[in-house]
mmCIF file of C-alpha atoms in Angstrom:
data_model
loop_
_atom_site.group_PDB
_atom_site.id
_atom_site.type_symbol
_atom_site.label_atom_id
_atom_site.label_comp_id
_atom_site.label_asym_id
_atom_site.label_seq_id
_atom_site.Cartn_x
_atom_site.Cartn_y
_atom_site.Cartn_z
ATOM 1 C CA MET A 1 25.524 -1.077 5.526
ATOM 2 C CA ASP A 2 24.431 -1.663 1.941
ATOM 3 C CA ILE A 3 20.856 -2.789 1.393
ATOM 4 C CA ARG A 4 21.025 -6.018 -0.616
ATOM 5 C CA PHE A 5 18.521 -8.658 -1.711
ATOM 6 C CA ASP A 6 20.822 -11.548 -2.585
ATOM 7 C CA GLY A 7 18.908 -14.812 -2.315
ATOM 8 C CA ARG A 8 15.562 -13.009 -2.081
ATOM 9 C CA VAL A 9 12.681 -13.455 -4.517
ATOM 10 C CA ALA A 10 10.320 -10.589 -5.292
ATOM 11 C CA ILE A 11 7.021 -10.342 -7.149
ATOM 12 C CA VAL A 12 6.355 -6.844 -8.465
ATOM 13 C CA THR A 13 2.936 -6.301 -10.010
ATOM 14 C CA GLY A 14 2.445 -3.810 -12.803
ATOM 15 C CA SER A 15 6.185 -3.844 -13.395
ATOM 16 C CA GLY A 16 6.303 -3.653 -17.189
ATOM 17 C CA ILE A 17 6.544 0.153 -17.165
ATOM 18 C CA GLY A 18 6.703 3.189 -14.896
ATOM 19 C CA LEU A 19 7.051 2.817 -11.155
ATOM 20 C CA GLY A 20 6.786 -0.963 -11.200
ATOM 21 C CA ARG A 21 9.579 -1.273 -13.747
ATOM 22 C CA SER A 22 11.764 1.056 -11.682
ATOM 23 C CA HIS A 23 11.078 -0.998 -8.530
ATOM 24 C CA ALA A 24 11.820 -4.273 -10.305
ATOM 25 C CA LEU A 25 15.091 -3.009 -11.760
ATOM 26 C CA GLY A 26 16.103 -1.592 -8.382
ATOM 27 C CA LEU A 27 15.514 -4.950 -6.695
ATOM 28 C CA ALA A 28 17.356 -6.849 -9.421
ATOM 29 C CA GLU A 29 20.342 -4.490 -9.325
ATOM 30 C CA ARG A 30 20.715 -5.332 -5.645
ATOM 31 C CA GLY A 31 20.563 -9.084 -6.091
ATOM 32 C CA ALA A 32 16.896 -10.094 -6.007
ATOM 33 C CA LYS A 33 15.323 -12.579 -8.374
ATOM 34 C CA VAL A 34 12.258 -10.814 -9.733
ATOM 35 C CA VAL A 35 8.907 -11.841 -11.166
ATOM 36 C CA ILE A 36 7.775 -9.191 -13.629
ATOM 37 C CA ASN A 37 3.991 -9.208 -13.495
ATOM 38 C CA ASP A 38 2.216 -7.094 -16.076
ATOM 39 C CA LEU A 39 -0.994 -7.710 -17.957
ATOM 40 C CA GLY A 40 0.057 -5.124 -20.524
ATOM 41 C CA VAL A 41 -3.186 -3.168 -20.529
ATOM 42 C CA SER A 42 -3.852 0.489 -21.269
ATOM 43 C CA THR A 43 -4.192 2.961 -18.416
ATOM 44 C CA ASP A 44 -7.919 2.213 -18.193
ATOM 45 C CA GLY A 45 -7.419 -1.552 -18.158
ATOM 46 C CA GLN A 46 -8.135 -2.352 -21.822
ATOM 47 C CA GLY A 47 -6.246 -4.856 -23.976
ATOM 48 C CA ALA A 48 -3.352 -7.118 -23.014
ATOM 49 C CA SER A 49 0.263 -7.640 -24.106
ATOM 50 C CA SER A 50 3.327 -9.410 -22.714
ATOM 51 C CA ASP A 51 5.812 -7.181 -24.557
ATOM 52 C CA ALA A 52 6.510 -4.746 -21.702
ATOM 53 C CA ALA A 53 7.047 -7.472 -19.093
ATOM 54 C CA GLU A 54 9.347 -9.463 -21.388
ATOM 55 C CA ALA A 55 11.354 -6.314 -22.114
ATOM 56 C CA VAL A 56 12.013 -5.770 -18.384
ATOM 57 C CA VAL A 57 13.020 -9.423 -18.002
ATOM 58 C CA ALA A 58 15.485 -8.914 -20.829
ATOM 59 C CA GLU A 59 16.906 -5.812 -19.122
ATOM 60 C CA ILE A 60 17.431 -7.722 -15.890
ATOM 61 C CA LYS A 61 19.057 -10.675 -17.622
ATOM 62 C CA ALA A 62 21.326 -8.287 -19.537
ATOM 63 C CA MET A 63 22.644 -6.982 -16.212
ATOM 64 C CA GLY A 64 23.313 -10.543 -15.053
ATOM 65 C CA GLY A 65 20.196 -10.944 -12.939
ATOM 66 C CA GLU A 66 17.398 -13.500 -12.860
ATOM 67 C CA ALA A 67 13.785 -12.756 -13.752
ATOM 68 C CA ILE A 68 10.676 -14.299 -15.236
ATOM 69 C CA ALA A 69 7.539 -12.691 -16.638
ATOM 70 C CA HIS A 70 3.931 -13.509 -15.834
ATOM 71 C CA GLY A 71 0.851 -11.815 -17.268
ATOM 72 C CA ALA A 72 -1.610 -12.542 -14.472
ATOM 73 C CA ASP A 73 -4.553 -10.193 -14.066
ATOM 74 C CA VAL A 74 -4.149 -9.457 -10.364
ATOM 75 C CA SER A 75 -7.919 -9.166 -9.937
ATOM 76 C CA ASN A 76 -8.247 -12.803 -11.080
ATOM 77 C CA GLU A 77 -7.573 -15.163 -8.182
ATOM 78 C CA GLU A 78 -6.862 -18.210 -10.385
ATOM 79 C CA GLN A 79 -4.336 -16.343 -12.517
ATOM 80 C CA VAL A 80 -2.611 -15.042 -9.381
ATOM 81 C CA ALA A 81 -2.433 -18.597 -7.992
ATOM 82 C CA ASP A 82 -0.767 -19.696 -11.237
ATOM 83 C CA MET A 83 1.762 -16.861 -10.971
ATOM 84 C CA VAL A 84 2.639 -17.816 -7.408
ATOM 85 C CA ALA A 85 2.945 -21.490 -8.332
ATOM 86 C CA LYS A 86 5.259 -20.693 -11.247
ATOM 87 C CA THR A 87 7.331 -18.419 -8.997
ATOM 88 C CA MET A 88 7.765 -21.209 -6.475
ATOM 89 C CA GLY A 89 8.620 -23.628 -9.285
ATOM 90 C CA ALA A 90 11.272 -21.294 -10.663
ATOM 91 C CA PHE A 91 12.777 -19.914 -7.470
ATOM 92 C CA GLY A 92 11.469 -21.965 -4.521
ATOM 93 C CA ARG A 93 10.488 -19.065 -2.283
ATOM 94 C CA ILE A 94 8.806 -15.644 -2.196
ATOM 95 C CA ASP A 95 10.238 -13.006 0.128
ATOM 96 C CA ILE A 96 8.892 -9.724 -1.225
ATOM 97 C CA VAL A 97 5.579 -8.654 -2.706
ATOM 98 C CA VAL A 98 5.244 -5.189 -4.206
ATOM 99 C CA ASN A 99 1.610 -4.486 -5.068
ATOM 100 C CA ASN A 100 1.910 -1.800 -7.717
ATOM 101 C CA ALA A 101 -0.520 -2.737 -10.520
ATOM 102 C CA GLY A 102 -3.250 -0.206 -11.188
ATOM 103 C CA ILE A 103 -5.555 1.464 -13.674
ATOM 104 C CA LEU A 104 -7.446 4.749 -13.878
ATOM 105 C CA ARG A 105 -11.031 5.420 -14.911
ATOM 106 C CA ASP A 106 -11.449 9.014 -13.786
ATOM 107 C CA LYS A 107 -14.814 10.776 -13.797
ATOM 108 C CA THR A 108 -16.795 12.785 -11.313
ATOM 109 C CA PHE A 109 -18.845 10.539 -9.059
ATOM 110 C CA SER A 110 -22.135 11.683 -10.612
ATOM 111 C CA LYS A 111 -20.948 10.636 -14.079
ATOM 112 C CA MET A 112 -19.032 7.495 -13.085
ATOM 113 C CA THR A 113 -20.637 4.128 -13.733
ATOM 114 C CA MET A 114 -20.562 1.587 -10.948
ATOM 115 C CA ALA A 115 -18.849 -0.771 -13.397
ATOM 116 C CA ASP A 116 -15.934 1.684 -13.597
ATOM 117 C CA PHE A 117 -15.955 2.146 -9.830
ATOM 118 C CA ARG A 118 -15.880 -1.606 -9.278
ATOM 119 C CA LYS A 119 -13.174 -2.277 -11.876
ATOM 120 C CA VAL A 120 -10.727 0.188 -10.331
ATOM 121 C CA VAL A 121 -11.355 -1.205 -6.843
ATOM 122 C CA ASP A 122 -10.961 -4.752 -8.203
ATOM 123 C CA VAL A 123 -7.542 -4.047 -9.706
ATOM 124 C CA HIS A 124 -6.080 -1.933 -6.908
ATOM 125 C CA LEU A 125 -7.632 -3.347 -3.747
ATOM 126 C CA ILE A 126 -8.781 -6.867 -4.617
ATOM 127 C CA GLY A 127 -5.703 -7.320 -6.786
ATOM 128 C CA SER A 128 -3.407 -6.407 -3.900
ATOM 129 C CA ALA A 129 -5.349 -8.710 -1.590
ATOM 130 C CA ASN A 130 -5.223 -11.584 -4.104
ATOM 131 C CA VAL A 131 -1.454 -11.442 -4.565
ATOM 132 C CA THR A 132 -0.694 -10.911 -0.884
ATOM 133 C CA HIS A 133 -3.120 -13.641 0.199
ATOM 134 C CA ALA A 134 -1.576 -16.158 -2.210
ATOM 135 C CA CYS A 135 1.929 -15.402 -0.896
ATOM 136 C CA TRP A 136 0.996 -15.115 2.792
ATOM 137 C CA PRO A 137 1.183 -18.862 3.683
ATOM 138 C CA ILE A 138 4.576 -19.108 1.987
ATOM 139 C CA MET A 139 5.904 -16.159 3.977
ATOM 140 C CA ARG A 140 4.498 -17.568 7.224
ATOM 141 C CA GLU A 141 6.161 -20.920 6.562
ATOM 142 C CA GLN A 142 9.478 -19.173 5.830
ATOM 143 C CA GLY A 143 9.175 -16.921 8.882
ATOM 144 C CA TYR A 144 9.976 -13.968 6.641
ATOM 145 C CA GLY A 145 8.119 -11.635 4.320
ATOM 146 C CA ARG A 146 8.006 -8.051 3.157
ATOM 147 C CA VAL A 147 4.839 -6.601 1.615
ATOM 148 C CA VAL A 148 4.233 -3.148 0.186
ATOM 149 C CA LEU A 149 0.785 -1.882 -0.746
ATOM 150 C CA THR A 150 0.724 1.117 -3.069
ATOM 151 C CA SER A 151 -1.491 3.889 -1.721
ATOM 152 C CA SER A 152 -1.822 7.447 -3.024
ATOM 153 C CA ALA A 153 -2.448 11.008 -1.949
ATOM 154 C CA SER A 154 -5.719 10.648 -3.846
ATOM 155 C CA GLY A 155 -6.850 8.230 -1.166
ATOM 156 C CA LEU A 156 -5.117 9.826 1.809
ATOM 157 C CA TYR A 157 -6.182 13.391 0.996
ATOM 158 C CA GLY A 158 -8.636 13.219 -1.919
ATOM 159 C CA ASN A 159 -8.548 14.226 -5.575
ATOM 160 C CA PHE A 160 -11.394 15.523 -7.714
ATOM 161 C CA GLY A 161 -12.770 12.926 -10.137
ATOM 162 C CA GLN A 162 -11.159 9.913 -8.477
ATOM 163 C CA ALA A 163 -13.755 8.478 -6.089
ATOM 164 C CA ASN A 164 -13.015 4.929 -7.274
ATOM 165 C CA TYR A 165 -9.234 5.291 -7.216
ATOM 166 C CA GLY A 166 -9.256 7.251 -3.959
ATOM 167 C CA ALA A 167 -11.457 4.661 -2.220
ATOM 168 C CA ALA A 168 -9.161 1.830 -3.305
ATOM 169 C CA LYS A 169 -6.016 3.688 -2.289
ATOM 170 C CA ALA A 170 -7.383 4.679 1.123
ATOM 171 C CA ALA A 171 -8.265 1.024 1.710
ATOM 172 C CA MET A 172 -4.575 0.128 1.464
ATOM 173 C CA MET A 173 -4.011 1.788 4.827
ATOM 174 C CA GLY A 174 -6.673 -0.357 6.471
ATOM 175 C CA MET A 175 -5.281 -3.563 4.997
ATOM 176 C CA MET A 176 -1.757 -2.603 6.046
ATOM 177 C CA ASN A 177 -2.820 -1.918 9.630
ATOM 178 C CA VAL A 178 -4.377 -5.369 10.015
ATOM 179 C CA LEU A 179 -1.715 -7.351 8.143
ATOM 180 C CA HIS A 180 0.985 -5.620 10.185
ATOM 181 C CA LEU A 181 -0.590 -7.067 13.333
ATOM 182 C CA GLU A 182 -1.233 -10.513 11.865
ATOM 183 C CA GLY A 183 2.203 -10.850 10.276
ATOM 184 C CA ALA A 184 4.348 -9.676 13.181
ATOM 185 C CA ARG A 185 4.798 -13.135 14.731
ATOM 186 C CA ASP A 186 6.265 -14.500 11.494
ATOM 187 C CA ASP A 187 8.445 -11.475 10.688
ATOM 188 C CA ILE A 188 6.162 -10.370 7.865
ATOM 189 C CA ARG A 189 6.391 -6.603 7.680
ATOM 190 C CA VAL A 190 3.750 -4.652 5.817
ATOM 191 C CA ASN A 191 3.977 -1.045 4.678
ATOM 192 C CA CYS A 192 2.332 1.403 2.283
ATOM 193 C CA LEU A 193 4.062 3.513 -0.337
ATOM 194 C CA ALA A 194 2.167 6.622 -1.437
ATOM 195 C CA PRO A 195 4.080 7.849 -4.496
ATOM 196 C CA THR A 196 3.590 10.812 -6.774
ATOM 197 C CA ALA A 197 5.493 10.140 -9.973
ATOM 198 C CA ALA A 198 5.742 10.905 -13.662
ATOM 199 C CA THR A 199 4.137 7.858 -15.255
ATOM 200 C CA ARG A 200 1.718 7.292 -18.120
ATOM 201 C CA MET A 201 -1.072 7.651 -15.522
ATOM 202 C CA THR A 202 0.042 11.198 -14.626
ATOM 203 C CA GLU A 203 1.816 12.490 -17.733
ATOM 204 C CA SER A 204 -1.244 14.432 -18.934
ATOM 205 C CA LEU A 205 -1.765 16.094 -15.540
ATOM 206 C CA MET A 206 1.525 17.956 -15.054
ATOM 207 C CA PRO A 207 3.869 20.253 -17.009
ATOM 208 C CA PRO A 208 7.064 18.773 -18.513
ATOM 209 C CA GLU A 209 9.262 20.484 -15.912
ATOM 210 C CA ALA A 210 7.423 18.756 -13.072
ATOM 211 C CA LEU A 211 7.433 15.404 -14.852
ATOM 212 C CA GLU A 212 11.214 15.610 -15.166
ATOM 213 C CA LEU A 213 11.545 16.085 -11.398
ATOM 214 C CA LEU A 214 9.066 13.317 -10.580
ATOM 215 C CA LYS A 215 10.770 10.404 -12.289
ATOM 216 C CA PRO A 216 9.974 6.942 -10.837
ATOM 217 C CA GLU A 217 13.660 6.483 -10.033
ATOM 218 C CA THR A 218 13.342 9.209 -7.382
ATOM 219 C CA ILE A 219 10.820 7.044 -5.491
ATOM 220 C CA THR A 220 12.230 3.521 -5.756
ATOM 221 C CA PRO A 221 14.901 4.025 -3.036
ATOM 222 C CA GLY A 222 12.082 4.419 -0.508
ATOM 223 C CA LEU A 223 10.448 1.239 -1.752
ATOM 224 C CA LEU A 224 13.723 -0.658 -1.469
ATOM 225 C CA TYR A 225 14.025 0.350 2.164
ATOM 226 C CA LEU A 226 10.432 -0.704 2.895
ATOM 227 C CA VAL A 227 11.133 -4.249 1.644
ATOM 228 C CA SER A 228 14.629 -4.589 3.104
ATOM 229 C CA GLU A 229 15.642 -6.923 5.917
ATOM 230 C CA ASP A 230 15.661 -4.040 8.419
ATOM 231 C CA ALA A 231 12.416 -2.535 7.137
ATOM 232 C CA PRO A 232 9.908 -0.958 9.501
ATOM 233 C CA SER A 233 6.297 -2.105 9.545
ATOM 234 C CA ARG A 234 2.991 -0.223 9.462
ATOM 235 C CA VAL A 235 4.517 2.843 7.815
ATOM 236 C CA ILE A 236 2.895 4.962 5.130
ATOM 237 C CA MET A 237 5.837 6.410 3.233
ATOM 238 C CA SER A 238 4.917 9.238 0.893
ATOM 239 C CA ALA A 239 7.461 9.918 -1.830
ATOM 240 C CA GLY A 240 8.162 11.968 -4.933
ATOM 241 C CA ALA A 241 10.983 13.936 -6.586
ATOM 242 C CA GLY A 242 13.489 12.601 -4.058
ATOM 243 C CA CYS A 243 11.328 13.711 -1.129
ATOM 244 C CA PHE A 244 10.308 11.122 1.481
ATOM 245 C CA ALA A 245 7.895 11.598 4.383
ATOM 246 C CA GLN A 246 5.744 9.543 6.717
ATOM 247 C CA THR A 247 1.985 10.025 6.668
ATOM 248 C CA ARG A 248 0.248 9.286 9.973
ATOM 249 C CA VAL A 249 -3.297 9.255 11.295
ATOM 250 C CA TYR A 250 -3.802 10.970 14.644
ATOM 251 C CA GLU A 251 -6.755 11.309 16.986
ATOM 252 C CA THR A 252 -7.419 14.351 19.151
ATOM 253 C CA PRO A 253 -7.935 13.896 22.926
ATOM 254 C CA GLY A 254 -11.595 14.696 22.330
ATOM 255 C CA ILE A 255 -14.373 15.496 24.768
ATOM 256 C CA LEU A 256 -16.523 13.486 27.170
ATOM 257 C CA LEU A 257 -20.291 13.928 27.413
ATOM 258 C CA GLU A 258 -22.184 12.138 30.171
ATOM 259 C CA GLY A 259 -25.755 11.094 30.850
ATOM 260 C CA GLY A 260 -28.317 13.527 29.535
ATOM 261 C CA ASP A 261 -25.572 15.726 28.091
ATOM 262 C CA ILE A 262 -24.909 13.205 25.285
ATOM 263 C CA THR A 263 -26.845 15.161 22.644
ATOM 264 C CA PRO A 264 -26.073 16.349 19.106
ATOM 265 C CA GLU A 265 -26.463 19.937 20.310
ATOM 266 C CA ASN A 266 -23.633 19.488 22.796
ATOM 267 C CA VAL A 267 -21.469 17.796 20.170
ATOM 268 C CA ALA A 268 -22.034 20.834 17.950
ATOM 269 C CA ALA A 269 -21.415 23.283 20.789
ATOM 270 C CA LEU A 270 -18.120 21.607 21.713
ATOM 271 C CA PHE A 271 -16.972 20.769 18.199
ATOM 272 C CA ASP A 272 -14.039 23.199 18.330
ATOM 273 C CA GLN A 273 -12.852 21.522 21.534
ATOM 274 C CA LEU A 274 -13.140 17.959 20.191
ATOM 275 C CA ASN A 275 -11.322 19.158 17.070
ATOM 276 C CA ASP A 276 -8.427 20.647 19.082
ATOM 277 C CA GLY A 277 -5.241 18.791 18.129
ATOM 278 C CA THR A 278 -3.336 19.648 21.314
ATOM 279 C CA GLY A 279 -2.157 16.392 22.810
ATOM 280 C CA GLN A 280 -3.310 14.277 19.857
ATOM 281 C CA GLU A 281 -1.874 10.768 19.621
ATOM 282 C CA GLU A 282 -1.324 7.961 17.138
ATOM 283 C CA LEU A 283 -3.328 4.860 18.073
ATOM 284 C CA THR A 284 -1.752 1.453 17.461
ATOM 285 C CA ASP A 285 -4.908 -0.582 16.819
ATOM 286 C CA ALA A 286 -8.702 -0.372 16.988
ATOM 287 C CA PHE A 287 -8.909 -1.587 20.581
ATOM 288 C CA ALA A 288 -6.593 1.214 21.664
ATOM 289 C CA GLN A 289 -9.365 3.634 20.721
ATOM 290 C CA THR A 290 -11.954 1.564 22.610
ATOM 291 C CA LYS A 291 -9.766 1.611 25.722
ATOM 292 C CA LYS A 292 -9.172 5.337 25.359
ATOM 293 C CA TYR A 293 -12.893 6.132 25.369
ATOM 294 C CA ALA A 294 -13.783 3.674 28.125
ATOM 295 C CA ARG A 295 -10.934 4.928 30.297
ATOM 296 C CA LYS A 296 -11.993 8.551 29.841
ATOM 297 C CA ALA A 297 -15.578 7.714 30.824
ATOM 298 C CA ALA A 298 -14.444 5.553 33.755
ATOM 299 C CA GLU A 299 -12.159 8.229 35.156
ATOM 300 C CA ALA A 300 -15.009 10.740 35.096
ATOM 301 C CA THR A 301 -17.048 8.481 37.388
ATOM 302 C CA GLY A 302 -14.177 7.386 39.619
ATOM 303 C CA LEU A 303 -14.225 3.850 38.219
ATOM 304 C CA SER A 304 -10.891 2.021 37.900
ATOM 305 C CA LEU A 305 -10.580 -0.210 34.821
ATOM 306 C CA PRO A 306 -7.964 -3.035 34.768
ATOM 307 C CA TRP A 307 -6.141 -1.596 31.745
#
């Protein structure tokens, strides 16, 4: 069955260029009405221009679609509220939020100012929270919503010189995990996309041959699935060059120390055992870990817990 978005309204942040533009065009081509949000700043967050956003709106209208532009700074709660209000005024609903806006201010941690650390976190993390939070009541009232938070391998695995960016991108996983639980009752599904693409943020980091393979258009199909009617929830989809994979966090079975044996020396002595991945499992929420540990300790003493 074709994935379509007829009658759906999507806000895509940072959609004047690169990945965001590709996502917005992909949604519009399949019937969605799209809000093109782009502040029009440089890669480090300087300046502002509406030209890129208006150009994408023009592309969508040329293909017979519907779109409006809004230049909200996603880290500014009042500007985000205005964007959401104008979206509701124009289209009457919001079904999809794609949090894609971002900047880079790369330096090693020792040379990075806290102002640069804070600014990157503000745009990526607080910006995603602002937009999602403003749309959340609308989605709850509708009984339908699809949210994607843009993560990155820099946050999931680390990347030299990107402590600010990596921290913000790792935080997307935590926000997704909680919003997945809180949105389930109202059919609000929340996922992460962790893309690696040829954009102005990466063009200086890779050779031309790799950039050609890593076009944004090779990633957008994964995004479209994550915001579709039959989308999963609580999935971290990693994507690039037409490759798609799911990133998961697992916990090993671990070890149990009791009584006087609960010492750092014993943790060190048994570290290889607690690090053994045999039988590792994916936990569904924080309390699942609590129950796992309590159950292991209870079983060792013959105690039966009502779980």
